[in-house]
Amino acid sequence: MIVGERKEVDEIRDMLPEDIEELLIVGCGTCVTVSLAGGEREAKSLRDLLELYFSQNGESLDIAADAIKRQCDDEFIDEIEEQIEKSDAVLSLACGIGVQHLAIRFPEKLILPGLNTTFYGRTSATGEWEEMCHGCGECVLDRFAGICPIARCSKSLLNGPCGGSEDGNCEVDDEIDCGWELIYERAKELEVFDRLLEHEEPKDWTTYRDGGVRSHKNPEFFRSGGE
């Protein structure tokens, strides 16, 4: 899932225009709901927090809060179109994709980010998430025992560890597991260690950000006559 964390109230206040009268906070019901950062509950909680903040600072602002299933699809945005049109600004609690999609859909409306989008991750424990994927566009999990060296190794090394790890921990931060230690142990368990002895060619980073802004069209959809 895409993991996010809420911005501090002071930072949010600094984003808002001085003459704003009506603010709409919009939560997103998918990834950021699971990461406890941007769902309906968090949208209403932030509304209450901002109302208290403004009250304590002698300011007045009409704040509404709502949530939709996804902010990256127009069909769900339709549900709150009227609310958005009535507001002076929208504070989106979606990932950066949702924020930008709202900005494209409502080009004359001020759309602001309420979250910092952090990474693609898994739930490792209640209230905790770990980065698992960089979305590099060329998945190599089959060659590394199901553990991604791009995301799990702090240096994204493809041909073994750097030599700086200690007791299974990364030299960048001893709170981080060495990605290659994880790959090695998993490969031993699956008895596929020989795969790690094969030399990996330099990664083609054009499938990642080095190739510019990415897009994708599903060929099956268009072959079947989709529009």
CSV table of C-alpha atoms in Angstrom, one decimal:
chain,number,residue,atom,x,y,z
A,1,MET,CA,0.0,0.0,0.0
A,2,ILE,CA,1.0,3.7,-0.2
A,3,VAL,CA,1.9,4.8,3.2
A,4,GLY,CA,1.5,8.4,4.4
A,5,GLU,CA,1.9,10.5,7.5
A,6,ARG,CA,-0.1,13.6,8.4
A,7,LYS,CA,1.6,17.0,8.2
A,8,GLU,CA,1.9,19.1,11.4
A,9,VAL,CA,-0.9,21.5,12.1
A,10,ASP,CA,1.5,24.5,11.9
A,11,GLU,CA,2.6,23.5,8.4
A,12,ILE,CA,-1.0,23.1,7.4
A,13,ARG,CA,-1.9,26.5,8.7
A,14,ASP,CA,0.9,28.1,6.8
A,15,MET,CA,-0.5,26.6,3.6
A,16,LEU,CA,-3.9,28.2,4.0
A,17,PRO,CA,-4.6,31.7,2.5
A,18,GLU,CA,-5.0,34.4,5.0
A,19,ASP,CA,-8.5,35.3,3.7
A,20,ILE,CA,-9.9,31.7,3.7
A,21,GLU,CA,-13.4,31.3,5.1
A,22,GLU,CA,-14.4,27.7,4.1
A,23,LEU,CA,-12.1,24.7,4.1
A,24,LEU,CA,-13.0,21.1,3.1
A,25,ILE,CA,-10.9,18.2,4.4
A,26,VAL,CA,-11.2,15.1,2.2
A,27,GLY,CA,-10.1,11.7,3.3
A,28,CYS,CA,-9.3,8.8,1.1
A,29,GLY,CA,-10.7,5.3,1.8
A,30,THR,CA,-8.0,3.1,0.6
A,31,CYS,CA,-4.2,3.0,1.3
A,32,VAL,CA,-4.0,6.0,3.6
A,33,THR,CA,-7.0,4.7,5.6
A,34,VAL,CA,-5.1,1.5,6.3
A,35,SER,CA,-2.0,3.4,7.3
A,36,LEU,CA,-4.1,5.4,9.8
A,37,ALA,CA,-3.3,8.7,8.2
A,38,GLY,CA,-6.0,9.8,5.8
A,39,GLY,CA,-9.3,8.0,6.2
A,40,GLU,CA,-12.7,9.4,7.3
A,41,ARG,CA,-11.8,9.1,11.0
A,42,GLU,CA,-8.5,11.0,10.4
A,43,ALA,CA,-10.3,13.7,8.4
A,44,LYS,CA,-12.8,14.4,11.1
A,45,SER,CA,-10.1,14.2,13.8
A,46,LEU,CA,-8.0,16.8,11.9
A,47,ARG,CA,-11.1,19.0,11.5
A,48,ASP,CA,-11.6,19.0,15.2
A,49,LEU,CA,-7.9,19.7,15.8
A,50,LEU,CA,-7.8,22.6,13.3
A,51,GLU,CA,-11.0,24.1,14.8
A,52,LEU,CA,-9.3,24.0,18.3
A,53,TYR,CA,-6.1,25.5,16.8
A,54,PHE,CA,-7.9,28.4,15.1
A,55,SER,CA,-10.1,29.0,18.2
A,56,GLN,CA,-7.0,29.2,20.5
A,57,ASN,CA,-5.4,31.7,18.1
A,58,GLY,CA,-8.5,33.9,17.9
A,59,GLU,CA,-9.2,32.9,14.3
A,60,SER,CA,-12.4,31.7,12.7
A,61,LEU,CA,-12.7,29.2,9.9
A,62,ASP,CA,-15.6,27.0,8.7
A,63,ILE,CA,-14.2,23.5,8.3
A,64,ALA,CA,-16.0,20.5,6.8
A,65,ALA,CA,-14.7,16.9,6.6
A,66,ASP,CA,-15.7,14.1,4.4
A,67,ALA,CA,-14.1,11.0,2.7
A,68,ILE,CA,-14.5,9.1,-0.5
A,69,LYS,CA,-13.3,5.6,-1.5
A,70,ARG,CA,-10.5,6.9,-3.8
A,71,GLN,CA,-9.3,10.3,-4.8
A,72,CYS,CA,-7.5,9.1,-7.9
A,73,ASP,CA,-10.8,8.1,-9.7
A,74,ASP,CA,-13.3,10.6,-11.1
A,75,GLU,CA,-16.3,8.3,-10.3
A,76,PHE,CA,-15.7,8.7,-6.6
A,77,ILE,CA,-14.8,12.4,-6.8
A,78,ASP,CA,-18.3,13.1,-8.3
A,79,GLU,CA,-19.7,12.3,-4.8
A,80,ILE,CA,-18.1,15.5,-3.3
A,81,GLU,CA,-18.0,17.8,-6.3
A,82,GLU,CA,-20.6,20.1,-4.9
A,83,GLN,CA,-18.8,20.4,-1.6
A,84,ILE,CA,-15.5,21.1,-3.3
A,85,GLU,CA,-17.0,23.8,-5.5
A,86,LYS,CA,-18.4,25.6,-2.4
A,87,SER,CA,-15.1,25.6,-0.5
A,88,ASP,CA,-12.4,28.1,-0.7
A,89,ALA,CA,-9.7,25.4,-0.5
A,90,VAL,CA,-9.5,21.6,-0.2
A,91,LEU,CA,-7.1,19.9,2.2
A,92,SER,CA,-6.6,16.4,0.7
A,93,LEU,CA,-5.6,13.5,3.0
A,94,ALA,CA,-4.8,11.3,0.0
A,95,CYS,CA,-1.3,10.4,-1.3
A,96,GLY,CA,0.3,12.8,-3.7
A,97,ILE,CA,-1.6,11.1,-6.6
A,98,GLY,CA,-4.9,11.9,-5.1
A,99,VAL,CA,-3.9,15.5,-4.4
A,100,GLN,CA,-2.8,16.0,-8.0
A,101,HIS,CA,-5.8,14.3,-9.4
A,102,LEU,CA,-8.1,16.7,-7.5
A,103,ALA,CA,-6.0,19.6,-8.8
A,104,ILE,CA,-6.4,18.4,-12.4
A,105,ARG,CA,-10.2,17.8,-11.9
A,106,PHE,CA,-10.7,21.3,-10.3
A,107,PRO,CA,-8.1,23.6,-11.9
A,108,GLU,CA,-9.5,26.7,-10.4
A,109,LYS,CA,-9.6,25.4,-6.9
A,110,LEU,CA,-6.8,25.5,-4.4
A,111,ILE,CA,-5.9,21.9,-3.5
A,112,LEU,CA,-3.5,21.3,-0.6
A,113,PRO,CA,-1.7,18.2,0.7
A,114,GLY,CA,-2.5,17.2,4.3
A,115,LEU,CA,-0.1,14.3,4.2
A,116,ASN,CA,3.5,13.5,3.3
A,117,THR,CA,3.5,10.5,1.0
A,118,THR,CA,6.3,8.2,2.2
A,119,PHE,CA,6.6,4.8,0.6
A,120,TYR,CA,5.0,1.6,-0.7
A,121,GLY,CA,4.9,-0.7,2.3
A,122,ARG,CA,3.4,-3.5,4.3
A,123,THR,CA,1.8,-3.6,7.7
A,124,SER,CA,4.5,-5.1,9.9
A,125,ALA,CA,2.6,-4.6,13.2
A,126,THR,CA,-0.3,-2.6,14.4
A,127,GLY,CA,0.4,1.0,13.6
A,128,GLU,CA,3.7,0.2,12.0
A,129,TRP,CA,4.7,-0.1,8.3
A,130,GLU,CA,7.8,-1.1,6.4
A,131,GLU,CA,9.0,0.0,2.9
A,132,MET,CA,8.9,-2.9,0.5
A,133,CYS,CA,8.8,-1.5,-3.1
A,134,HIS,CA,10.1,1.5,-5.0
A,135,GLY,CA,7.8,1.0,-8.1
A,136,CYS,CA,10.9,0.8,-10.3
A,137,GLY,CA,9.0,-0.7,-13.3
A,138,GLU,CA,11.2,-3.8,-13.6
A,139,CYS,CA,10.4,-6.3,-10.8
A,140,VAL,CA,13.3,-8.7,-9.9
A,141,LEU,CA,11.7,-10.5,-6.9
A,142,ASP,CA,12.0,-13.8,-8.7
A,143,ARG,CA,15.8,-13.6,-8.7
A,144,PHE,CA,16.2,-12.5,-5.1
A,145,ALA,CA,14.1,-15.0,-3.2
A,146,GLY,CA,11.1,-12.6,-3.0
A,147,ILE,CA,13.0,-9.8,-1.3
A,148,CYS,CA,13.6,-6.6,-3.2
A,149,PRO,CA,17.3,-5.4,-3.2
A,150,ILE,CA,16.2,-2.1,-4.7
A,151,ALA,CA,13.9,-1.2,-1.8
A,152,ARG,CA,15.3,-3.3,1.0
A,153,CYS,CA,19.0,-2.6,0.5
A,154,SER,CA,19.7,1.1,1.5
A,155,LYS,CA,22.1,1.3,-1.5
A,156,SER,CA,20.0,-0.7,-3.9
A,157,LEU,CA,22.8,-3.1,-4.6
A,158,LEU,CA,22.1,-6.0,-7.0
A,159,ASN,CA,25.3,-8.1,-6.7
A,160,GLY,CA,25.6,-8.7,-3.0
A,161,PRO,CA,26.1,-6.7,0.2
A,162,CYS,CA,28.4,-3.6,0.5
A,163,GLY,CA,30.4,-5.1,3.4
A,164,GLY,CA,29.5,-2.5,5.9
A,165,SER,CA,26.7,-4.3,7.7
A,166,GLU,CA,27.2,-5.6,11.2
A,167,ASP,CA,25.2,-8.3,13.0
A,168,GLY,CA,22.6,-8.3,10.2
A,169,ASN,CA,22.1,-4.5,10.5
A,170,CYS,CA,22.6,-1.9,7.8
A,171,GLU,CA,25.5,0.5,8.2
A,172,VAL,CA,23.2,3.4,7.2
A,173,ASP,CA,21.1,2.9,10.3
A,174,ASP,CA,21.5,0.0,12.8
A,175,GLU,CA,17.8,0.0,13.2
A,176,ILE,CA,17.4,-1.2,9.6
A,177,ASP,CA,17.9,-4.9,8.6
A,178,CYS,CA,20.6,-5.5,6.0
A,179,GLY,CA,18.6,-6.2,2.9
A,180,TRP,CA,21.2,-8.7,1.6
A,181,GLU,CA,21.2,-10.5,4.9
A,182,LEU,CA,17.5,-11.0,4.4
A,183,ILE,CA,17.9,-12.1,0.8
A,184,TYR,CA,20.7,-14.6,1.8
A,185,GLU,CA,18.7,-16.2,4.6
A,186,ARG,CA,15.6,-16.5,2.5
A,187,ALA,CA,17.5,-18.0,-0.4
A,188,LYS,CA,19.0,-20.6,1.9
A,189,GLU,CA,15.6,-21.5,3.3
A,190,LEU,CA,14.2,-21.9,-0.2
A,191,GLU,CA,17.3,-23.7,-1.4
A,192,VAL,CA,17.7,-21.3,-4.3
A,193,PHE,CA,21.1,-19.8,-3.2
A,194,ASP,CA,22.6,-20.6,-6.6
A,195,ARG,CA,20.5,-17.9,-8.2
A,196,LEU,CA,22.4,-15.3,-6.1
A,197,LEU,CA,25.7,-16.4,-7.7
A,198,GLU,CA,24.5,-15.2,-11.1
A,199,HIS,CA,25.8,-11.8,-12.0
A,200,GLU,CA,23.2,-9.1,-12.4
A,201,GLU,CA,23.7,-6.6,-15.2
A,202,PRO,CA,23.4,-2.9,-14.3
A,203,LYS,CA,19.7,-2.0,-13.8
A,204,ASP,CA,17.9,-0.2,-16.6
A,205,TRP,CA,16.7,2.8,-14.6
A,206,THR,CA,14.7,4.2,-17.6
A,207,THR,CA,11.8,2.1,-16.3
A,208,TYR,CA,12.0,4.2,-13.1
A,209,ARG,CA,12.2,8.0,-12.7
A,210,ASP,CA,15.3,8.3,-14.9
A,211,GLY,CA,13.1,7.7,-18.0
A,212,GLY,CA,10.9,10.7,-17.2
A,213,VAL,CA,7.3,10.9,-16.2
A,214,ARG,CA,5.8,7.4,-16.6
A,215,SER,CA,2.4,6.3,-17.9
A,216,HIS,CA,0.8,3.0,-18.7
A,217,LYS,CA,-2.0,1.7,-21.0
A,218,ASN,CA,-3.4,-1.7,-20.5
A,219,PRO,CA,-3.0,-3.5,-23.9
A,220,GLU,CA,-5.7,-6.1,-23.0
A,221,PHE,CA,-8.2,-3.4,-22.3
A,222,PHE,CA,-7.7,-1.7,-25.7
A,223,ARG,CA,-7.5,-5.0,-27.6
A,224,SER,CA,-11.0,-5.9,-26.2
A,225,GLY,CA,-12.4,-2.6,-27.6
A,226,GLY,CA,-12.2,-0.6,-24.4
A,227,GLU,CA,-12.4,3.2,-24.6
